[in-house]
């Protein structure tokens, strides 16, 4: 197997398995469970679901796959802390957004060639990319796996 | 930059930045803080410190860098849940073990050539590796970043 293909497989497999594990955790929690805080005084499950959905949605433009699908969730779940906005989307709505965003990403992931994974992401200029060629799409996914895991370790604490 | 070198840089940079972030969190917590649970009825910080140190220590043989440095911590922090063992190492001792293990890993990481990152890890046979060549050292590190992040999101909840 060629190196680019090999590495792409490692990273995409890791992404897919972590999204699957996150879905398992979210599916094990009822809508009422998601209203609970991960630890006293900390974020609620529903906020972290919205936060992760928003961060994954922003991967679409970052990876040059097209515009965000749900730009309206950014203000509540990315720019502001939990409870800063009193009226938020329901757990049902956020679960649907989370699934739609991850499906959209998966379909783009599956259609990229190994070479295309090594193209620059959109927040690095061509000039900077020439000097720092590791700032490619694959690197974005590695970073977002880390981010997802950090918060899923927290969401998992809700389940007793 | 050659592909193997490029990808190795992405993964090792991600590892290093997450270990640094973990150190920042652990250093912000006093030994008393580490006695606290990340959420009521859940693991204590000190257990997660020992757990992460033990998992990272086992990366040494897994990556073919040599034997574990602290095999005696495995029983308490990997095989058993928190509080199953009443007498455990002190926070001071575990902090030193955590630092020593990560330093050892870093020195091995820095001495591998990009090619060597694509060699098989020791829990996959040569025959299986021929069929599944993505099961290399780099893949192990990608998995362990995920694991560290999952628990560091929890440890971070201790700090108020």
Short mmCIF file of C-alpha atoms in Angstrom, two decimals:
data_model
loop_
_atom_site.label_atom_id
_atom_site.label_comp_id
_atom_site.label_asym_id
_atom_site.label_seq_id
_atom_site.Cartn_x
_atom_site.Cartn_y
_atom_site.Cartn_z
CA UNK A 1 0.00 0.00 0.00
CA UNK A 2 1.29 3.42 -0.89
CA UNK A 3 2.28 5.71 2.02
CA UNK A 4 -0.38 8.37 1.51
CA UNK A 5 -3.09 5.75 1.28
CA UNK A 6 -1.77 3.98 4.38
CA UNK A 7 -1.72 7.09 6.51
CA UNK A 8 -5.05 8.32 5.26
CA UNK A 9 -6.54 4.98 6.27
CA UNK A 10 -5.07 5.27 9.79
CA UNK A 11 -6.47 8.74 10.36
CA UNK A 12 -9.88 8.15 8.77
CA UNK A 13 -10.30 4.86 10.61
CA UNK A 14 -9.50 6.66 13.86
CA UNK A 15 -12.01 9.40 13.05
CA UNK A 16 -14.74 6.93 12.13
CA UNK A 17 -14.24 4.76 15.19
CA UNK A 18 -14.32 7.79 17.51
CA UNK A 19 -17.48 9.19 15.87
CA UNK A 20 -19.06 5.73 16.28
CA UNK A 21 -18.03 5.65 19.94
CA UNK A 22 -19.42 9.17 20.45
CA UNK A 23 -22.72 8.10 18.89
CA UNK A 24 -22.86 5.14 21.24
CA UNK A 25 -22.45 7.46 24.21
CA UNK A 26 -24.97 10.03 22.97
CA UNK A 27 -27.47 7.28 22.13
CA UNK A 28 -27.12 5.84 25.62
CA UNK A 29 -28.22 9.19 27.06
CA UNK A 30 -31.88 10.28 27.06
CA UNK A 31 -32.86 13.86 26.20
CA UNK A 32 -33.28 14.39 29.96
CA UNK A 33 -29.80 12.98 30.64
CA UNK A 34 -28.37 15.54 28.20
CA UNK A 35 -29.74 18.32 30.44
CA UNK A 36 -27.36 17.14 33.18
CA UNK A 37 -23.96 18.68 33.82
CA UNK A 38 -20.88 16.50 33.26
CA UNK A 39 -19.70 17.58 36.72
CA UNK A 40 -21.28 20.08 39.14
CA UNK A 41 -21.15 23.61 37.70
CA UNK A 42 -19.74 22.40 34.36
CA UNK A 43 -21.14 22.14 30.84
CA UNK A 44 -24.34 20.23 30.23
CA UNK A 45 -24.36 17.30 27.85
CA UNK A 46 -26.63 19.17 25.45
CA UNK A 47 -24.18 22.06 25.24
CA UNK A 48 -21.31 19.71 24.42
CA UNK A 49 -23.44 17.99 21.77
CA UNK A 50 -24.10 21.39 20.17
CA UNK A 51 -20.46 22.39 20.58
CA UNK A 52 -19.16 19.26 18.87
CA UNK A 53 -21.75 19.56 16.09
CA UNK A 54 -20.70 23.17 15.52
CA UNK A 55 -16.98 22.39 15.45
CA UNK A 56 -17.53 19.51 13.04
CA UNK A 57 -19.76 21.70 10.86
CA UNK A 58 -16.94 24.23 10.57
CA UNK A 59 -14.69 21.45 9.28
CA UNK A 60 -16.66 21.61 6.01
CA UNK A 61 -15.31 25.02 4.90
CA UNK A 62 -11.96 24.38 6.60
CA UNK A 63 -11.46 21.24 4.52
CA UNK A 64 -12.76 23.03 1.43
CA UNK A 65 -15.86 20.82 1.21
CA UNK A 66 -18.31 23.72 1.02
CA UNK A 67 -20.11 26.04 3.46
CA UNK A 68 -21.21 25.18 7.01
CA UNK A 69 -24.63 23.55 7.06
CA UNK A 70 -25.76 25.09 10.36
CA UNK A 71 -23.99 28.44 10.86
CA UNK A 72 -26.73 29.53 13.28
CA UNK A 73 -25.53 27.13 16.00
CA UNK A 74 -22.10 28.75 16.18
CA UNK A 75 -23.09 31.71 18.35
CA UNK A 76 -24.69 29.59 21.07
CA UNK A 77 -22.34 26.62 21.14
CA UNK A 78 -18.97 27.96 20.03
CA UNK A 79 -18.81 31.67 20.80
CA UNK A 80 -20.65 31.58 24.11
CA UNK A 81 -20.39 29.39 27.19
CA UNK A 82 -23.17 27.08 28.33
CA UNK A 83 -26.25 28.90 29.68
CA UNK A 84 -25.28 32.27 28.18
CA UNK A 85 -28.14 31.78 25.71
CA UNK A 86 -31.42 30.84 27.40
CA UNK A 87 -33.36 29.51 24.41
CA UNK A 88 -31.38 26.77 22.68
CA UNK A 89 -32.23 24.04 20.20
CA UNK A 90 -33.75 20.85 21.57
CA UNK A 91 -31.75 17.68 22.11
CA UNK A 92 -33.74 16.11 19.26
CA UNK A 93 -32.76 18.90 16.87
CA UNK A 94 -29.12 18.84 17.93
CA UNK A 95 -28.91 15.06 17.57
CA UNK A 96 -30.19 15.41 14.00
CA UNK A 97 -27.68 18.19 13.23
CA UNK A 98 -24.82 16.13 14.71
CA UNK A 99 -25.75 13.16 12.53
CA UNK A 100 -26.19 15.26 9.38
CA UNK A 101 -22.83 16.99 9.81
CA UNK A 102 -20.94 13.76 10.44
CA UNK A 103 -22.64 12.09 7.45
CA UNK A 104 -21.70 14.99 5.23
CA UNK A 105 -18.10 14.81 6.41
CA UNK A 106 -17.99 11.04 5.93
CA UNK A 107 -19.21 11.30 2.36
CA UNK A 108 -16.53 13.89 1.56
CA UNK A 109 -13.87 11.84 3.36
CA UNK A 110 -14.77 8.79 1.28
CA UNK A 111 -14.53 10.65 -1.99
CA UNK A 112 -11.09 12.21 -1.47
CA UNK A 113 -8.06 10.61 -3.06
CA UNK A 114 -5.04 10.04 -0.81
CA UNK A 115 -3.30 12.91 -2.63
CA UNK A 116 -6.16 15.28 -1.87
CA UNK A 117 -5.76 14.63 1.86
CA UNK A 118 -2.36 16.26 1.56
CA UNK A 119 -3.71 19.49 0.10
CA UNK A 120 -3.73 22.55 2.32
CA UNK A 121 -6.69 23.40 4.48
CA UNK A 122 -8.36 26.77 3.92
CA UNK A 123 -7.03 28.60 6.97
CA UNK A 124 -3.44 28.37 5.78
CA UNK A 125 -2.29 30.57 2.87
CA UNK A 126 -0.51 29.12 -0.15
CA UNK A 127 2.67 30.91 0.90
CA UNK A 128 2.59 29.49 4.44
CA UNK A 129 1.66 26.06 3.16
CA UNK A 130 4.76 26.05 0.97
CA UNK A 131 6.83 26.45 4.14
CA UNK A 132 4.63 24.25 6.38
CA UNK A 133 3.29 21.45 4.19
CA UNK A 134 2.07 19.42 7.17
CA UNK A 135 -0.81 21.93 7.53
CA UNK A 136 -2.98 19.79 5.31
CA UNK A 137 -6.45 18.28 5.58
CA UNK A 138 -5.20 15.20 7.37
CA UNK A 139 -3.70 17.36 10.09
CA UNK A 140 -7.07 19.04 10.66
CA UNK A 141 -8.72 15.67 11.22
CA UNK A 142 -6.00 14.62 13.68
CA UNK A 143 -6.70 17.81 15.65
CA UNK A 144 -10.44 17.35 15.60
CA UNK A 145 -10.20 13.75 16.85
CA UNK A 146 -8.34 15.15 19.88
CA UNK A 147 -11.02 17.76 20.42
CA UNK A 148 -13.88 15.28 20.16
CA UNK A 149 -12.19 12.87 22.56
CA UNK A 150 -11.57 15.58 25.14
CA UNK A 151 -15.27 16.38 25.32
CA UNK A 152 -16.56 12.81 24.93
CA UNK A 153 -14.59 11.80 28.03
CA UNK A 154 -16.70 14.44 29.78
CA UNK A 155 -20.05 13.50 28.22
CA UNK A 156 -19.45 9.88 29.23
CA UNK A 157 -19.50 10.96 32.89
CA UNK A 158 -23.22 11.72 32.69
CA UNK A 159 -24.19 8.06 32.39
CA UNK A 160 -24.44 6.39 35.77
CA UNK B 1 9.07 17.41 2.36
CA UNK B 2 8.71 13.71 1.80
CA UNK B 3 5.33 12.16 2.70
CA UNK B 4 6.50 9.94 5.54
CA UNK B 5 8.36 12.82 7.13
CA UNK B 6 5.35 15.10 6.71
CA UNK B 7 2.92 12.73 8.33
CA UNK B 8 5.28 11.78 11.11
CA UNK B 9 5.63 15.48 11.91
CA UNK B 10 1.82 15.92 12.07
CA UNK B 11 1.37 13.01 14.46
CA UNK B 12 4.38 13.71 16.68
CA UNK B 13 3.51 17.41 16.89
CA UNK B 14 -0.02 16.44 17.95
CA UNK B 15 1.35 14.05 20.58
CA UNK B 16 3.80 16.61 21.96
CA UNK B 17 1.26 19.41 22.13
CA UNK B 18 -1.26 17.18 23.93
CA UNK B 19 1.35 15.95 26.45
CA UNK B 20 2.29 19.60 27.07
CA UNK B 21 -1.38 20.50 27.56
CA UNK B 22 -1.80 17.54 29.94
CA UNK B 23 1.22 18.69 31.94
CA UNK B 24 -0.27 22.16 32.19
CA UNK B 25 -3.47 20.70 33.62
CA UNK B 26 -1.70 18.34 36.04
CA UNK B 27 0.62 21.15 37.16
CA UNK B 28 -2.35 23.41 37.85
CA UNK B 29 -3.71 20.80 40.29
CA UNK B 30 -2.26 20.38 43.79
CA UNK B 31 -1.69 16.94 45.27
CA UNK B 32 -4.89 17.54 47.26
CA UNK B 33 -6.80 18.46 44.09
CA UNK B 34 -5.73 15.12 42.58
CA UNK B 35 -7.56 13.35 45.41
CA UNK B 36 -10.83 14.80 44.07
CA UNK B 37 -13.16 12.93 41.74
CA UNK B 38 -13.65 14.31 38.23
CA UNK B 39 -17.41 14.03 38.85
CA UNK B 40 -19.27 12.58 41.86
CA UNK B 41 -18.66 8.81 42.13
CA UNK B 42 -16.17 8.83 39.26
CA UNK B 43 -12.39 8.35 39.04
CA UNK B 44 -10.11 10.53 41.10
CA UNK B 45 -7.51 12.68 39.38
CA UNK B 46 -4.72 10.66 40.95
CA UNK B 47 -6.11 7.44 39.48
CA UNK B 48 -6.27 8.96 36.00
CA UNK B 49 -2.68 10.23 36.38
CA UNK B 50 -1.56 6.69 37.24
CA UNK B 51 -3.72 5.23 34.48
CA UNK B 52 -2.27 7.51 31.81
CA UNK B 53 1.28 6.92 33.08
CA UNK B 54 0.69 3.15 32.91
CA UNK B 55 -0.77 3.25 29.40
CA UNK B 56 2.09 5.42 28.15
CA UNK B 57 4.63 3.13 29.85
CA UNK B 58 3.19 0.17 27.94
CA UNK B 59 3.80 2.07 24.71
CA UNK B 60 7.53 1.38 25.20
CA UNK B 61 7.31 -2.38 24.50
CA UNK B 62 4.43 -1.87 22.04
CA UNK B 63 6.57 0.45 19.93
CA UNK B 64 9.57 -1.85 20.35
CA UNK B 65 11.51 0.70 22.39
CA UNK B 66 12.27 -1.69 25.26
CA UNK B 67 10.54 -2.93 28.43
CA UNK B 68 8.06 -0.97 30.55
CA UNK B 69 9.82 1.18 33.14
CA UNK B 70 7.15 0.80 35.85
CA UNK B 71 5.35 -2.53 35.38
CA UNK B 72 4.27 -2.45 39.05
CA UNK B 73 1.74 0.36 38.41
CA UNK B 74 -0.20 -1.71 35.91
CA UNK B 75 -2.17 -3.75 38.42
CA UNK B 76 -3.49 -0.74 40.32
CA UNK B 77 -4.10 1.69 37.48
CA UNK B 78 -4.86 -0.46 34.44
CA UNK B 79 -6.24 -3.78 35.61
CA UNK B 80 -8.31 -2.48 38.50
CA UNK B 81 -10.77 0.37 38.89
CA UNK B 82 -10.13 3.34 41.15
CA UNK B 83 -10.26 2.52 44.89
CA UNK B 84 -9.95 -1.25 44.35
CA UNK B 85 -6.42 -0.97 45.77
CA UNK B 86 -6.29 0.93 49.05
CA UNK B 87 -2.56 1.73 49.22
CA UNK B 88 -1.46 3.51 46.08
CA UNK B 89 1.57 5.57 45.12
CA UNK B 90 1.59 9.22 46.13
CA UNK B 91 0.77 12.04 43.72
CA UNK B 92 4.42 13.09 43.92
CA UNK B 93 5.60 9.63 42.89
CA UNK B 94 3.07 9.36 40.08
CA UNK B 95 3.93 12.79 38.73
CA UNK B 96 7.59 11.72 38.56
CA UNK B 97 6.66 8.45 36.80
CA UNK B 98 4.45 10.30 34.31
CA UNK B 99 7.29 12.70 33.47
CA UNK B 100 9.89 9.92 33.19
CA UNK B 101 7.72 7.82 30.86
CA UNK B 102 6.87 10.73 28.59
CA UNK B 103 10.54 11.80 28.46
CA UNK B 104 11.59 8.30 27.54
CA UNK B 105 8.97 8.16 24.79
CA UNK B 106 9.99 11.60 23.49
CA UNK B 107 13.64 10.59 23.22
CA UNK B 108 12.70 7.46 21.25
CA UNK B 109 10.28 9.44 19.07
CA UNK B 110 13.02 11.92 18.22
CA UNK B 111 15.48 9.22 17.22
CA UNK B 112 13.21 7.29 14.81
CA UNK B 113 13.54 7.90 11.11
CA UNK B 114 10.31 8.53 9.17
CA UNK B 115 10.65 5.02 7.72
CA UNK B 116 10.85 3.47 11.16
CA UNK B 117 7.51 5.02 12.10
CA UNK B 118 5.99 2.81 9.43
CA UNK B 119 7.32 -0.41 10.93
CA UNK B 120 4.84 -2.71 12.63
CA UNK B 121 4.11 -2.42 16.32
CA UNK B 122 4.78 -5.48 18.47
CA UNK B 123 1.20 -6.62 18.99
CA UNK B 124 0.68 -7.33 15.30
CA UNK B 125 2.32 -10.38 13.74
CA UNK B 126 4.43 -10.14 10.60
CA UNK B 127 1.79 -12.08 8.70
CA UNK B 128 -1.04 -9.78 9.78
CA UNK B 129 1.10 -6.71 9.16
CA UNK B 130 1.64 -7.82 5.57
CA UNK B 131 -2.13 -7.69 5.11
CA UNK B 132 -2.76 -4.63 7.33
CA UNK B 133 0.27 -2.35 6.89
CA UNK B 134 -1.48 0.58 8.59
CA UNK B 135 -0.92 -1.20 11.93
CA UNK B 136 2.36 0.60 12.40
CA UNK B 137 3.93 2.67 15.15
CA UNK B 138 2.32 5.87 13.93
CA UNK B 139 -1.10 4.30 14.26
CA UNK B 140 -0.40 3.43 17.90
CA UNK B 141 0.43 7.05 18.66
CA UNK B 142 -2.77 8.26 16.96
CA UNK B 143 -4.74 5.89 19.20
CA UNK B 144 -2.94 6.95 22.36
CA UNK B 145 -3.54 10.65 21.65
CA UNK B 146 -7.27 9.82 21.59
CA UNK B 147 -6.99 7.95 24.87
CA UNK B 148 -5.07 10.73 26.60
CA UNK B 149 -7.51 13.37 25.41
CA UNK B 150 -10.52 11.40 26.62
CA UNK B 151 -9.17 11.33 30.15
CA UNK B 152 -7.64 14.81 30.17
CA UNK B 153 -11.06 16.28 29.38
CA UNK B 154 -12.12 14.60 32.64
CA UNK B 155 -9.10 15.64 34.72
CA UNK B 156 -9.63 19.25 33.59
CA UNK B 157 -13.01 19.22 35.37
CA UNK B 158 -11.31 19.08 38.78
CA UNK B 159 -9.97 22.62 38.53
CA UNK B 160 -12.59 25.17 39.59
#
